[in-house]
CSV table of C-alpha atoms in Angstrom, one decimal:
chain,number,residue,atom,x,y,z
C,144,MET,CA,-59.6,-186.9,39.7
C,145,ARG,CA,-59.4,-187.8,36.0
C,146,THR,CA,-56.8,-185.9,34.1
C,147,ARG,CA,-57.4,-185.7,30.4
C,148,LEU,CA,-54.8,-184.2,28.1
C,149,GLN,CA,-55.8,-181.5,25.6
C,150,VAL,CA,-55.0,-181.4,21.9
C,151,GLY,CA,-53.8,-178.6,19.6
C,152,GLN,CA,-50.5,-177.4,21.0
C,153,VAL,CA,-49.2,-174.1,19.6
C,154,PRO,CA,-46.0,-172.2,20.5
C,155,ALA,CA,-46.2,-169.6,23.2
C,156,ASP,CA,-45.6,-165.9,22.2
C,157,HIS,CA,-42.0,-164.9,22.2
C,158,THR,CA,-40.9,-163.3,25.4
C,159,PRO,CA,-37.4,-161.8,26.3
C,160,LEU,CA,-35.2,-163.6,28.7
C,161,ASP,CA,-35.2,-162.0,32.1
C,162,ASP,CA,-32.1,-159.7,32.2
C,163,ASP,CA,-32.1,-159.9,36.0
C,164,VAL,CA,-31.9,-163.7,36.1
C,165,ALA,CA,-29.1,-163.7,38.7
C,166,GLU,CA,-31.2,-161.7,41.1
C,167,ARG,CA,-34.2,-163.9,40.5
C,168,ILE,CA,-32.2,-167.0,41.1
C,169,ASP,CA,-31.0,-165.5,44.4
C,170,LEU,CA,-34.6,-164.8,45.4
C,171,ALA,CA,-35.7,-168.3,44.5
C,172,SER,CA,-32.9,-169.7,46.6
C,173,ASP,CA,-34.0,-167.5,49.5
C,174,ILE,CA,-37.7,-168.5,49.1
C,175,LEU,CA,-36.9,-172.2,49.0
C,176,ALA,CA,-34.2,-172.2,51.8
C,177,GLY,CA,-35.0,-174.8,54.4
C,178,ARG,CA,-38.1,-176.0,52.6
C,179,ARG,CA,-38.7,-179.5,51.2
C,180,THR,CA,-39.3,-178.8,47.5
C,181,ALA,CA,-41.3,-180.9,45.1
C,182,VAL,CA,-40.4,-180.4,41.5
C,183,LEU,CA,-42.7,-180.6,38.4
C,184,THR,CA,-40.9,-180.7,35.1
C,185,GLY,CA,-42.1,-180.4,31.5
C,186,ALA,CA,-40.6,-180.6,28.0
C,187,GLY,CA,-38.7,-177.3,28.4
C,188,ILE,CA,-36.1,-179.0,30.7
C,189,SER,CA,-35.2,-181.4,27.9
C,190,THR,CA,-34.8,-179.1,24.9
C,191,ASP,CA,-31.0,-178.7,25.6
C,192,SER,CA,-30.8,-182.5,25.2
C,193,GLY,CA,-32.1,-182.1,21.6
C,194,ILE,CA,-35.7,-183.1,22.3
C,195,PRO,CA,-38.2,-180.6,20.9
C,196,ASP,CA,-41.1,-179.3,22.9
C,197,TYR,CA,-44.6,-178.1,21.9
C,198,ARG,CA,-44.9,-174.7,23.5
C,199,SER,CA,-41.5,-172.9,23.8
C,200,PRO,CA,-41.4,-169.6,21.8
C,201,GLY,CA,-40.2,-170.4,18.3
C,202,SER,CA,-41.3,-174.1,18.3
C,203,PRO,CA,-43.2,-175.1,15.2
C,204,PRO,CA,-46.9,-175.8,15.6
C,205,ARG,CA,-47.5,-179.5,16.1
C,206,THR,CA,-50.5,-181.9,16.2
C,207,PRO,CA,-49.7,-184.5,18.9
C,208,MET,CA,-50.8,-188.0,18.8
C,209,THR,CA,-54.3,-188.7,20.2
C,210,LEU,CA,-55.8,-191.9,21.5
C,211,GLU,CA,-58.6,-191.6,19.0
C,212,MET,CA,-56.1,-191.3,16.1
C,213,PHE,CA,-54.1,-194.3,17.3
C,214,LEU,CA,-57.2,-196.5,17.5
C,215,SER,CA,-58.8,-195.2,14.3
C,216,SER,CA,-57.5,-198.0,12.0
C,217,PRO,CA,-54.8,-200.7,11.5
C,218,GLU,CA,-53.4,-198.6,8.7
C,219,PHE,CA,-52.9,-195.6,10.9
C,220,ARG,CA,-51.3,-197.7,13.6
C,221,ARG,CA,-48.9,-199.2,11.0
C,222,HIS,CA,-48.0,-195.7,9.8
C,223,TYR,CA,-47.5,-194.5,13.4
C,224,TRP,CA,-45.3,-197.4,14.4
C,225,ALA,CA,-43.2,-196.9,11.3
C,226,ARG,CA,-42.6,-193.3,12.4
C,227,ASN,CA,-42.0,-194.3,16.0
C,228,HIS,CA,-39.6,-197.1,15.0
C,229,LEU,CA,-37.3,-194.2,13.8
C,230,GLY,CA,-38.2,-191.5,16.3
C,231,TRP,CA,-37.7,-193.5,19.5
C,232,ARG,CA,-34.0,-194.0,18.5
C,233,HIS,CA,-33.5,-190.2,18.7
C,234,MET,CA,-35.1,-190.1,22.1
C,235,ASP,CA,-33.2,-193.1,23.3
C,236,ALA,CA,-29.9,-191.6,22.2
C,237,ALA,CA,-30.5,-188.3,24.1
C,238,LEU,CA,-28.4,-187.6,27.2
C,239,PRO,CA,-29.3,-185.6,30.3
C,240,ASN,CA,-28.3,-182.0,30.2
C,241,PRO,CA,-27.0,-179.7,33.0
C,242,ALA,CA,-30.6,-179.1,34.2
C,243,HIS,CA,-31.3,-182.8,34.7
C,244,LEU,CA,-28.0,-183.3,36.4
C,245,ALA,CA,-28.5,-180.3,38.7
C,246,LEU,CA,-31.9,-181.6,39.8
C,247,THR,CA,-30.3,-184.9,40.7
C,248,GLY,CA,-27.7,-183.1,42.6
C,249,LEU,CA,-30.4,-181.2,44.5
C,250,GLN,CA,-32.1,-184.5,45.3
C,251,ASP,CA,-28.8,-186.0,46.5
C,252,GLN,CA,-28.4,-183.0,48.8
C,253,GLY,CA,-31.8,-183.6,50.3
C,254,ARG,CA,-33.2,-180.4,49.0
C,255,VAL,CA,-35.7,-181.9,46.6
C,256,SER,CA,-38.3,-184.2,48.1
C,257,ALA,CA,-40.0,-185.5,44.9
C,258,VAL,CA,-39.8,-185.1,41.1
C,259,ILE,CA,-42.9,-185.3,39.0
C,260,THR,CA,-42.5,-185.1,35.2
C,261,GLN,CA,-44.7,-184.6,32.3
C,262,ASN,CA,-41.9,-185.9,30.0
C,263,VAL,CA,-41.7,-189.4,28.5
C,264,ASP,CA,-38.0,-189.1,27.6
C,265,MET,CA,-36.6,-190.9,30.7
C,266,LEU,CA,-33.8,-188.3,31.0
C,267,HIS,CA,-34.4,-187.8,34.7
C,268,THR,CA,-33.8,-191.5,35.2
C,269,LYS,CA,-30.7,-191.4,33.0
C,270,ALA,CA,-29.5,-188.5,35.1
C,271,GLY,CA,-29.8,-190.7,38.3
C,272,THR,CA,-32.9,-189.0,39.8
C,273,ARG,CA,-34.7,-191.5,42.0
C,274,GLY,CA,-38.4,-192.2,42.3
C,275,VAL,CA,-39.5,-190.1,39.4
C,276,LEU,CA,-43.3,-189.9,39.0
C,277,GLU,CA,-43.8,-190.2,35.2
C,278,LEU,CA,-47.3,-188.6,34.7
C,279,HIS,CA,-47.4,-189.4,31.0
C,280,GLY,CA,-45.5,-192.7,30.9
C,281,CYS,CA,-42.3,-193.2,29.1
C,282,TYR,CA,-41.1,-194.2,25.6
C,283,GLY,CA,-39.1,-197.2,26.9
C,284,ARG,CA,-42.1,-199.5,27.5
C,285,VAL,CA,-44.8,-200.9,25.2
C,286,ARG,CA,-48.0,-202.6,26.5
C,287,CYS,CA,-51.0,-204.5,25.1
C,288,LEU,CA,-54.3,-202.6,25.3
C,289,ARG,CA,-56.2,-205.9,25.8
C,290,CYS,CA,-54.2,-208.0,28.3
C,291,ASP,CA,-51.7,-205.4,29.6
C,292,TRP,CA,-48.7,-207.6,28.5
C,293,ARG,CA,-45.6,-205.5,28.4
C,294,ILE,CA,-42.3,-205.4,26.6
C,295,SER,CA,-39.4,-203.0,26.6
C,296,ARG,CA,-39.1,-200.7,23.6
C,297,HIS,CA,-35.6,-202.1,22.9
C,298,ARG,CA,-36.9,-205.7,22.7
C,299,LEU,CA,-39.7,-204.7,20.4
C,300,ALA,CA,-37.3,-202.8,18.2
C,301,GLN,CA,-35.3,-206.0,17.7
C,302,GLN,CA,-38.4,-207.9,16.7
C,303,LEU,CA,-39.5,-205.1,14.3
C,304,GLU,CA,-36.0,-205.0,12.8
C,305,GLU,CA,-36.3,-208.7,12.0
C,306,ILE,CA,-39.5,-208.3,10.0
C,307,ASN,CA,-38.5,-204.9,8.5
C,308,THR,CA,-35.0,-205.5,7.4
C,309,GLY,CA,-33.3,-202.4,6.0
C,310,PHE,CA,-36.3,-200.1,6.7
C,311,ALA,CA,-34.4,-197.6,8.8
C,312,GLU,CA,-31.6,-197.5,6.2
C,313,ARG,CA,-34.0,-196.9,3.3
C,314,VAL,CA,-35.7,-194.1,5.2
C,315,ALA,CA,-32.3,-192.5,6.2
C,316,GLY,CA,-31.4,-192.3,2.5
C,317,ARG,CA,-34.4,-190.1,1.9
C,318,GLY,CA,-33.0,-187.2,4.0
C,319,ALA,CA,-33.3,-185.7,7.5
C,320,ILE,CA,-36.1,-186.8,9.7
C,321,GLU,CA,-37.9,-184.4,12.2
C,322,VAL,CA,-38.7,-185.9,15.6
C,323,ALA,CA,-41.6,-184.7,17.7
C,324,PRO,CA,-41.6,-184.5,21.6
C,325,ASP,CA,-43.4,-187.8,21.9
C,326,ALA,CA,-40.8,-189.7,19.8
C,327,ASP,CA,-43.0,-189.6,16.7
C,328,ALA,CA,-41.0,-189.0,13.5
C,329,THR,CA,-42.2,-187.0,10.5
C,330,LEU,CA,-42.4,-189.6,7.7
C,331,ALA,CA,-44.7,-189.7,4.7
C,332,ASP,CA,-44.0,-193.1,3.0
C,333,THR,CA,-44.5,-196.1,5.4
C,334,THR,CA,-46.2,-198.5,3.1
C,335,ASP,CA,-43.4,-201.1,3.3
C,336,PHE,CA,-43.4,-201.2,7.1
C,337,ARG,CA,-44.9,-204.2,9.1
C,338,MET,CA,-46.2,-204.1,12.7
C,339,ILE,CA,-46.9,-207.0,15.1
C,340,ASP,CA,-49.7,-207.5,17.5
C,341,CYS,CA,-49.5,-208.8,21.1
C,342,PRO,CA,-48.0,-212.4,20.9
C,343,HIS,CA,-50.2,-213.5,23.9
C,344,CYS,CA,-53.7,-212.3,22.9
C,345,GLY,CA,-53.4,-210.6,19.5
C,346,GLY,CA,-54.3,-207.2,21.0
C,347,ILE,CA,-53.1,-203.8,20.0
C,348,LEU,CA,-49.6,-202.8,21.1
C,349,LYS,CA,-49.2,-199.2,22.2
C,350,PRO,CA,-46.3,-197.2,23.7
C,351,ASP,CA,-46.7,-196.8,27.4
C,352,ILE,CA,-47.4,-193.1,26.9
C,353,VAL,CA,-50.5,-191.1,27.8
C,354,TYR,CA,-51.6,-189.7,24.5
C,355,PHE,CA,-53.6,-186.4,24.2
C,356,GLY,CA,-57.2,-187.2,25.0
C,357,GLU,CA,-56.2,-190.1,27.2
C,358,THR,CA,-56.6,-190.2,31.0
C,359,VAL,CA,-53.6,-190.2,33.4
C,360,PRO,CA,-53.9,-193.2,35.7
C,361,LYS,CA,-55.7,-192.1,38.9
C,362,PRO,CA,-53.2,-193.8,41.3
C,363,LEU,CA,-50.4,-191.9,39.7
C,364,VAL,CA,-52.3,-188.6,40.1
C,365,GLU,CA,-53.0,-189.4,43.7
C,366,GLN,CA,-49.3,-190.2,44.4
C,367,SER,CA,-48.3,-186.9,42.7
C,368,PHE,CA,-50.8,-184.9,44.8
C,369,SER,CA,-49.4,-186.6,47.9
C,370,ALA,CA,-45.9,-185.5,46.9
C,371,VAL,CA,-47.0,-181.9,46.5
C,372,ASP,CA,-49.0,-182.1,49.8
C,373,GLU,CA,-46.0,-183.4,51.7
C,374,ALA,CA,-43.6,-180.8,50.3
C,375,ASP,CA,-43.2,-177.2,51.6
C,376,ALA,CA,-42.9,-175.7,48.1
C,377,LEU,CA,-43.3,-176.5,44.5
C,378,LEU,CA,-40.8,-175.7,41.7
C,379,VAL,CA,-42.1,-175.9,38.2
C,380,VAL,CA,-39.4,-176.2,35.5
C,381,GLY,CA,-39.9,-176.2,31.7
C,382,SER,CA,-43.7,-176.5,31.7
C,383,SER,CA,-46.2,-174.1,30.2
C,384,LEU,CA,-48.8,-175.7,32.4
C,385,THR,CA,-51.1,-175.7,29.4
C,386,VAL,CA,-52.7,-179.1,30.2
C,387,MET,CA,-54.5,-179.7,33.5
C,388,SER,CA,-52.3,-182.7,34.3
C,389,GLY,CA,-49.6,-180.2,35.3
C,390,LEU,CA,-51.6,-177.1,36.2
C,391,ARG,CA,-53.6,-178.8,38.9
C,392,PHE,CA,-50.5,-179.3,41.0
C,393,ALA,CA,-49.6,-175.6,40.7
C,394,ARG,CA,-53.1,-174.7,41.8
C,395,ARG,CA,-52.9,-177.2,44.7
C,396,ALA,CA,-49.7,-175.7,46.0
C,397,HIS,CA,-51.1,-172.2,45.6
C,398,ARG,CA,-54.3,-173.1,47.5
C,399,ALA,CA,-52.2,-174.5,50.3
C,400,GLY,CA,-50.3,-171.3,50.6
C,401,LYS,CA,-47.0,-172.9,49.6
C,402,PRO,CA,-44.4,-171.0,47.6
C,403,LEU,CA,-44.7,-171.7,43.9
C,404,ILE,CA,-41.7,-170.9,41.6
C,405,ILE,CA,-42.0,-171.3,37.9
C,406,VAL,CA,-38.9,-171.5,35.6
C,407,ASN,CA,-40.0,-171.5,31.9
C,408,ARG,CA,-39.4,-169.9,28.6
C,409,GLY,CA,-42.5,-167.9,27.8
C,410,ARG,CA,-45.7,-167.4,29.7
C,411,THR,CA,-47.5,-170.2,31.5
C,412,ARG,CA,-51.1,-170.7,32.7
C,413,GLY,CA,-49.8,-170.6,36.3
C,414,ASP,CA,-48.0,-167.3,36.1
C,415,GLU,CA,-50.6,-165.4,38.2
C,416,LEU,CA,-50.3,-168.1,40.9
C,417,ALA,CA,-46.5,-167.9,41.1
C,418,THR,CA,-44.6,-166.5,44.0
C,419,LEU,CA,-41.8,-166.0,41.6
C,420,LYS,CA,-41.5,-166.5,37.8
C,421,ILE,CA,-38.2,-166.8,36.0
C,422,ASP,CA,-38.3,-166.6,32.2
C,423,HIS,CA,-35.1,-168.3,31.3
C,424,ARG,CA,-33.6,-171.6,30.3
C,425,ALA,CA,-33.7,-174.5,32.8
C,426,GLY,CA,-30.1,-175.2,31.9
C,427,VAL,CA,-29.0,-171.9,33.3
C,428,VAL,CA,-31.3,-171.6,36.3
C,429,LEU,CA,-31.1,-175.1,37.9
C,430,PRO,CA,-27.3,-175.4,37.9
C,431,ALA,CA,-27.2,-172.0,39.5
C,432,LEU,CA,-29.7,-173.0,42.1
C,433,ALA,CA,-27.8,-176.2,42.8
C,434,ALA,CA,-24.7,-174.1,43.4
C,435,ARG,CA,-26.4,-172.1,46.1
C,436,ARG,CA,-26.2,-174.1,49.3
C,437,THR,CA,-29.1,-172.2,50.9
C,438,LEU,CA,-31.9,-174.0,49.0
């Protein structure tokens, strides 16, 4: 039951948008009509909010953070936290887009029974979606790896500001900063940044995010499986299903004979399992589905 994230994300091959998207949305609405639908979301649902992803066609190749890298040395962690100190601000400022809001609307209408997300951006919560199962954690919390003490990212940022006065302003003066999907910013010079350890035990502080190479907590996996089992259908939105932490839910729904609908830009590892695949933007498809009262 252990779900371990893989490393080495490269963009998917370019594929054209479905030119019959309206007909496919009608078909999806018919398939899901009267069914309790669990939803699994990935980074593709958040690109319209200005948060990049790893796999959409045209995305630059990226090397995501791994647990091994994070634990490799104090110098690396200082370098990471300096970048995160800037990158998390971009993620924190992001707002839900029409796809997030449409999903909340579907939940409010009683047509979505559960929302499982691979994203760490908290945009579902900002959009008002209730009971979101965050498979990979979220950027808004930080925890100690030794004693499990926790602190909000906002409070930690205030403490880091106090000991790194003017750091953000100095970096901003060096030009534009690229931010990765996990809130890590591209930044070369971090030698003047200072990080703190856990104030209770002196342990290593880490964002409450499941890094590549790290295991998704078993209770959360079990809870997500239960959400899929209790639903009548599964709707995957904005995920290439490249990592097993998402693909296993698509496979479970397929094995149970439940309708599986995938909305994603580009191909996914679950395409051959899908009852219906829609190659289009989540910001187009979900609002259109929400507008159809037959779902």
